[in-house]
CSV table of N, CA and C in Angstrom, one decimal:
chain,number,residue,atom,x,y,z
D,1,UNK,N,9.8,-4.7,17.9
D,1,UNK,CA,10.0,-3.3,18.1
D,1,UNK,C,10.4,-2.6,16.8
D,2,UNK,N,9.9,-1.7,16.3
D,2,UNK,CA,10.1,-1.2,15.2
D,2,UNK,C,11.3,-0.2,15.3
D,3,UNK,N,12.0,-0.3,14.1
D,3,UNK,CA,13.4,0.6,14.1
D,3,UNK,C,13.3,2.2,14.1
D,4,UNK,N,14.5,2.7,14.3
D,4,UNK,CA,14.0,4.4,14.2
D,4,UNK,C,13.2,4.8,12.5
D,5,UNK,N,14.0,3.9,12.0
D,5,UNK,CA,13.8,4.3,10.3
D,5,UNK,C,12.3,3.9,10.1
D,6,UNK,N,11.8,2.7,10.7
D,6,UNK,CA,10.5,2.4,10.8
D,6,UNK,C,9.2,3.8,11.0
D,7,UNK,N,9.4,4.6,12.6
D,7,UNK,CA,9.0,5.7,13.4
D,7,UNK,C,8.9,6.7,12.1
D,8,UNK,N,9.9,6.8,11.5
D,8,UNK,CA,9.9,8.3,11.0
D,8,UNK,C,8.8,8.1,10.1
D,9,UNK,N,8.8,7.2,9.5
D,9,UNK,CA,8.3,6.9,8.0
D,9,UNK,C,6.3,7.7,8.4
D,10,UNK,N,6.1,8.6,7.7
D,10,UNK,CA,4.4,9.3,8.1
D,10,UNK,C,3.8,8.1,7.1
D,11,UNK,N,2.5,7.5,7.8
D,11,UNK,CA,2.0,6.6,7.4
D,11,UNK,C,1.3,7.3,6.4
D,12,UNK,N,0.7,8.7,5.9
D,12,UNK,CA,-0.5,9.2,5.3
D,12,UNK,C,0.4,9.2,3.6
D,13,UNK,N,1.9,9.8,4.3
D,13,UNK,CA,2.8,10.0,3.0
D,13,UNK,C,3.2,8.7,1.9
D,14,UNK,N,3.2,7.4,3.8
D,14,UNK,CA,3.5,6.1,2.4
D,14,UNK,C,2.4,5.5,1.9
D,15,UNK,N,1.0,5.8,2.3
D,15,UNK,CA,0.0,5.2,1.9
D,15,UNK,C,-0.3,6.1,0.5
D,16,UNK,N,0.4,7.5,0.2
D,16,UNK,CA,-0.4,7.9,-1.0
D,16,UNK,C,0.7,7.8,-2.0
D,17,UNK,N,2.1,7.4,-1.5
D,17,UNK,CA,3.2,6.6,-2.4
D,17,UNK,C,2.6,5.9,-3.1
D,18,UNK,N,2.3,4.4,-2.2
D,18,UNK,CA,1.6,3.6,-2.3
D,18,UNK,C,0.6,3.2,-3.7
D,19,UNK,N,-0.8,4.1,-3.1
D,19,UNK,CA,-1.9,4.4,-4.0
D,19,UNK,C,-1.0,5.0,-5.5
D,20,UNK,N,-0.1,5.8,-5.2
D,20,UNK,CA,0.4,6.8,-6.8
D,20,UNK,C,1.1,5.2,-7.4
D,21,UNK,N,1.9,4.6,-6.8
D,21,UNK,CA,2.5,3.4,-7.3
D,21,UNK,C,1.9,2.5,-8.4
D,22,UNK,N,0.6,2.1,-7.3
D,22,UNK,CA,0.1,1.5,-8.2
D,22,UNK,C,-1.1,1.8,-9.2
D,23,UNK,N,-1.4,3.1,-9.1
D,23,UNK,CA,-1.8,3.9,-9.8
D,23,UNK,C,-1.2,3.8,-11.5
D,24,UNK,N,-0.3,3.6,-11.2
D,24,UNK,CA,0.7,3.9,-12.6
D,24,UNK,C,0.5,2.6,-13.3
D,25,UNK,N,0.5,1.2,-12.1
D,25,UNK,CA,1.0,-0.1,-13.4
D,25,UNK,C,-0.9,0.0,-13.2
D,26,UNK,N,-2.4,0.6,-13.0
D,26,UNK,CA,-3.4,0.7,-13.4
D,26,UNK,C,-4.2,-0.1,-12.2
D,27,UNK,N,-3.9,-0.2,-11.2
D,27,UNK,CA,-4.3,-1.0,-10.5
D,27,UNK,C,-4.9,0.3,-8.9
D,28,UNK,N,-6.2,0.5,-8.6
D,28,UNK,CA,-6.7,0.7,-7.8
D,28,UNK,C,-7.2,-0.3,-6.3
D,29,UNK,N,-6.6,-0.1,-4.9
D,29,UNK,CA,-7.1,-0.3,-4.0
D,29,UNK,C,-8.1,0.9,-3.3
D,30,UNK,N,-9.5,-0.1,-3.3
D,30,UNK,CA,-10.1,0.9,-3.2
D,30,UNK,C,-10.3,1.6,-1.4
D,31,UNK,N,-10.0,0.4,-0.7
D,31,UNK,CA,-9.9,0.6,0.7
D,31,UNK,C,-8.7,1.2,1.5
D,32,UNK,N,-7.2,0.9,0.2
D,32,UNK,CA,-6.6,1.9,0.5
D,32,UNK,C,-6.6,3.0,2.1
D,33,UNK,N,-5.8,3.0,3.0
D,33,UNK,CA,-6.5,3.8,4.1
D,33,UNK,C,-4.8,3.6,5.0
D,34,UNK,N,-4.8,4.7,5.9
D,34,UNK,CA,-4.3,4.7,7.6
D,34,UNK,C,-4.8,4.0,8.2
D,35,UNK,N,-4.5,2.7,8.7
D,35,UNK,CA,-5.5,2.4,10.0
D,35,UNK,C,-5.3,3.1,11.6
D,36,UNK,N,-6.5,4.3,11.4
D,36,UNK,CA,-6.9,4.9,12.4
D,36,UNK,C,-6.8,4.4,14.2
D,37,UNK,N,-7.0,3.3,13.9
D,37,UNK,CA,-7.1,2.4,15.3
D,37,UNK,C,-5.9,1.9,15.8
D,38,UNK,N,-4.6,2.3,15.3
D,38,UNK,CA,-3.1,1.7,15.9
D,38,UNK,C,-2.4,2.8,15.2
D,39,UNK,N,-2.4,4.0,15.7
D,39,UNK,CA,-1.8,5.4,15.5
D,39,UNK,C,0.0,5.3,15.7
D,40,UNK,N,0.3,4.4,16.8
D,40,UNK,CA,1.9,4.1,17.1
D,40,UNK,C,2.2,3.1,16.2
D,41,UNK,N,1.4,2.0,15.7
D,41,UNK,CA,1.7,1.1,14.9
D,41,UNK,C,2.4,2.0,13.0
D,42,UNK,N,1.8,2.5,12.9
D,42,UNK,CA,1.3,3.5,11.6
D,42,UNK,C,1.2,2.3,10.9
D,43,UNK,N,0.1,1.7,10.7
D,43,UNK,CA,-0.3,0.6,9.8
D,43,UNK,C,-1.0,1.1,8.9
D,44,UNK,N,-0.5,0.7,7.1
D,44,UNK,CA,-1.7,1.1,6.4
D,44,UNK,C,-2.8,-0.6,6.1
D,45,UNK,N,-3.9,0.1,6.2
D,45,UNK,CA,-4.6,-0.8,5.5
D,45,UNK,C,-5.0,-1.0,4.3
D,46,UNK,N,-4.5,-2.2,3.7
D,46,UNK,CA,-4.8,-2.6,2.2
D,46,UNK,C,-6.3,-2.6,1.6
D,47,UNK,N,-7.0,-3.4,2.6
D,47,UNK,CA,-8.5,-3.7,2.3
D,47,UNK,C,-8.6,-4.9,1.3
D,48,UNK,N,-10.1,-4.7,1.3
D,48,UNK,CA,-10.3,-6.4,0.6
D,48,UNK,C,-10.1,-6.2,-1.2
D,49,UNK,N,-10.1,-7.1,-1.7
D,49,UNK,CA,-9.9,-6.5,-3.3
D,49,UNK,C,-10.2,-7.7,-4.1
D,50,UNK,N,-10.8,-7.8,-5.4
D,50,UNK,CA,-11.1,-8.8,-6.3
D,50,UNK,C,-10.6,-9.8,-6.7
D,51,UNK,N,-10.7,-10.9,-7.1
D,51,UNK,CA,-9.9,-11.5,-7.3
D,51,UNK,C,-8.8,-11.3,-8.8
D,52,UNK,N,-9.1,-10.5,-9.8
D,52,UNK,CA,-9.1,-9.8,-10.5
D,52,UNK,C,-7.7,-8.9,-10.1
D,53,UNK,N,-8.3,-8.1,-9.4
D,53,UNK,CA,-7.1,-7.4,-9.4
D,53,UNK,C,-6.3,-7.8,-8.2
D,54,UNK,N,-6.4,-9.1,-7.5
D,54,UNK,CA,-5.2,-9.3,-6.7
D,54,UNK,C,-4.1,-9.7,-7.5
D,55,UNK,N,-4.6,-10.3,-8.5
D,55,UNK,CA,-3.8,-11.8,-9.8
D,55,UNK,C,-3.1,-10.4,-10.7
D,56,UNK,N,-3.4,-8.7,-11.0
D,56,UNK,CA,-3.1,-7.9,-11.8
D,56,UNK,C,-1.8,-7.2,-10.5
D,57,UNK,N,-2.4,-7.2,-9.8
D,57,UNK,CA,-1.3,-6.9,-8.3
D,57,UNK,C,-0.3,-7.8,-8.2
D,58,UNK,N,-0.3,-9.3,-8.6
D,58,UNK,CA,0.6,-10.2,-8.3
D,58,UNK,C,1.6,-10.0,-9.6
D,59,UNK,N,1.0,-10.0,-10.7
D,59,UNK,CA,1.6,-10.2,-11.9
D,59,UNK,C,2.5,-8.4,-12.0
D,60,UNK,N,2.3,-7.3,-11.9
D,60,UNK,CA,2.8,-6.1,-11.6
D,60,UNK,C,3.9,-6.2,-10.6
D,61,UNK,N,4.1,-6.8,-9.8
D,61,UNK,CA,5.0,-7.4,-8.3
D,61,UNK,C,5.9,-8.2,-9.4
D,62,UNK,N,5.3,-8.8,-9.6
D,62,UNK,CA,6.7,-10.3,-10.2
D,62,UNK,C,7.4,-9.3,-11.8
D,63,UNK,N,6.7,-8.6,-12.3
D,63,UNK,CA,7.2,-7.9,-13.2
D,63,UNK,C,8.2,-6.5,-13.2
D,64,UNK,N,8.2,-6.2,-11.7
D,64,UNK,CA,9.3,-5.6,-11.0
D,64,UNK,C,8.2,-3.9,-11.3
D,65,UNK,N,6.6,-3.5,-11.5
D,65,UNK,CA,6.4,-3.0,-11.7
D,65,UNK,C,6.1,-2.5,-13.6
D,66,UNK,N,7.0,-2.8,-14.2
D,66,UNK,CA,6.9,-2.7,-15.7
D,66,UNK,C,5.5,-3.6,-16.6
D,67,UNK,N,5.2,-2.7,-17.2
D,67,UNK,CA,3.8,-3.4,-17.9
D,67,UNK,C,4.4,-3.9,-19.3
């Protein structure tokens, strides 16, 4: 069951957090998205991505974000 703090969070607002995030260390998801099909869930969807930029997404993560 998801927490109150979970509920509140607008999926549209953390998905373009999200997107702006990794925007910055240069890294685009291009599938990026709401998943429309679990509206109570507020799931975002990641989508599929290169292998390229999963390894530039891993290395950005382990670097705490800093390039």
């Amino acid at each position: 069951m998801a927490t109150k703090e979970q509920q509140d969070i607008d999926p549209f607002t953390a998905m373009e957090s999200l997107r702006a995030a990794l925007a910055d260390v240069g890294i685009v998801l291009p599938s990026l998205s709401v998943d429309s099909a679990s509206p109570a869930l507020r799931l975002i969807e990641l989508g599929r991505v290169r292998s390229d930029v999963a390894a530039r997404l891993a290395l950005a993560l382990q670097r705490g974000g800093r390039e």
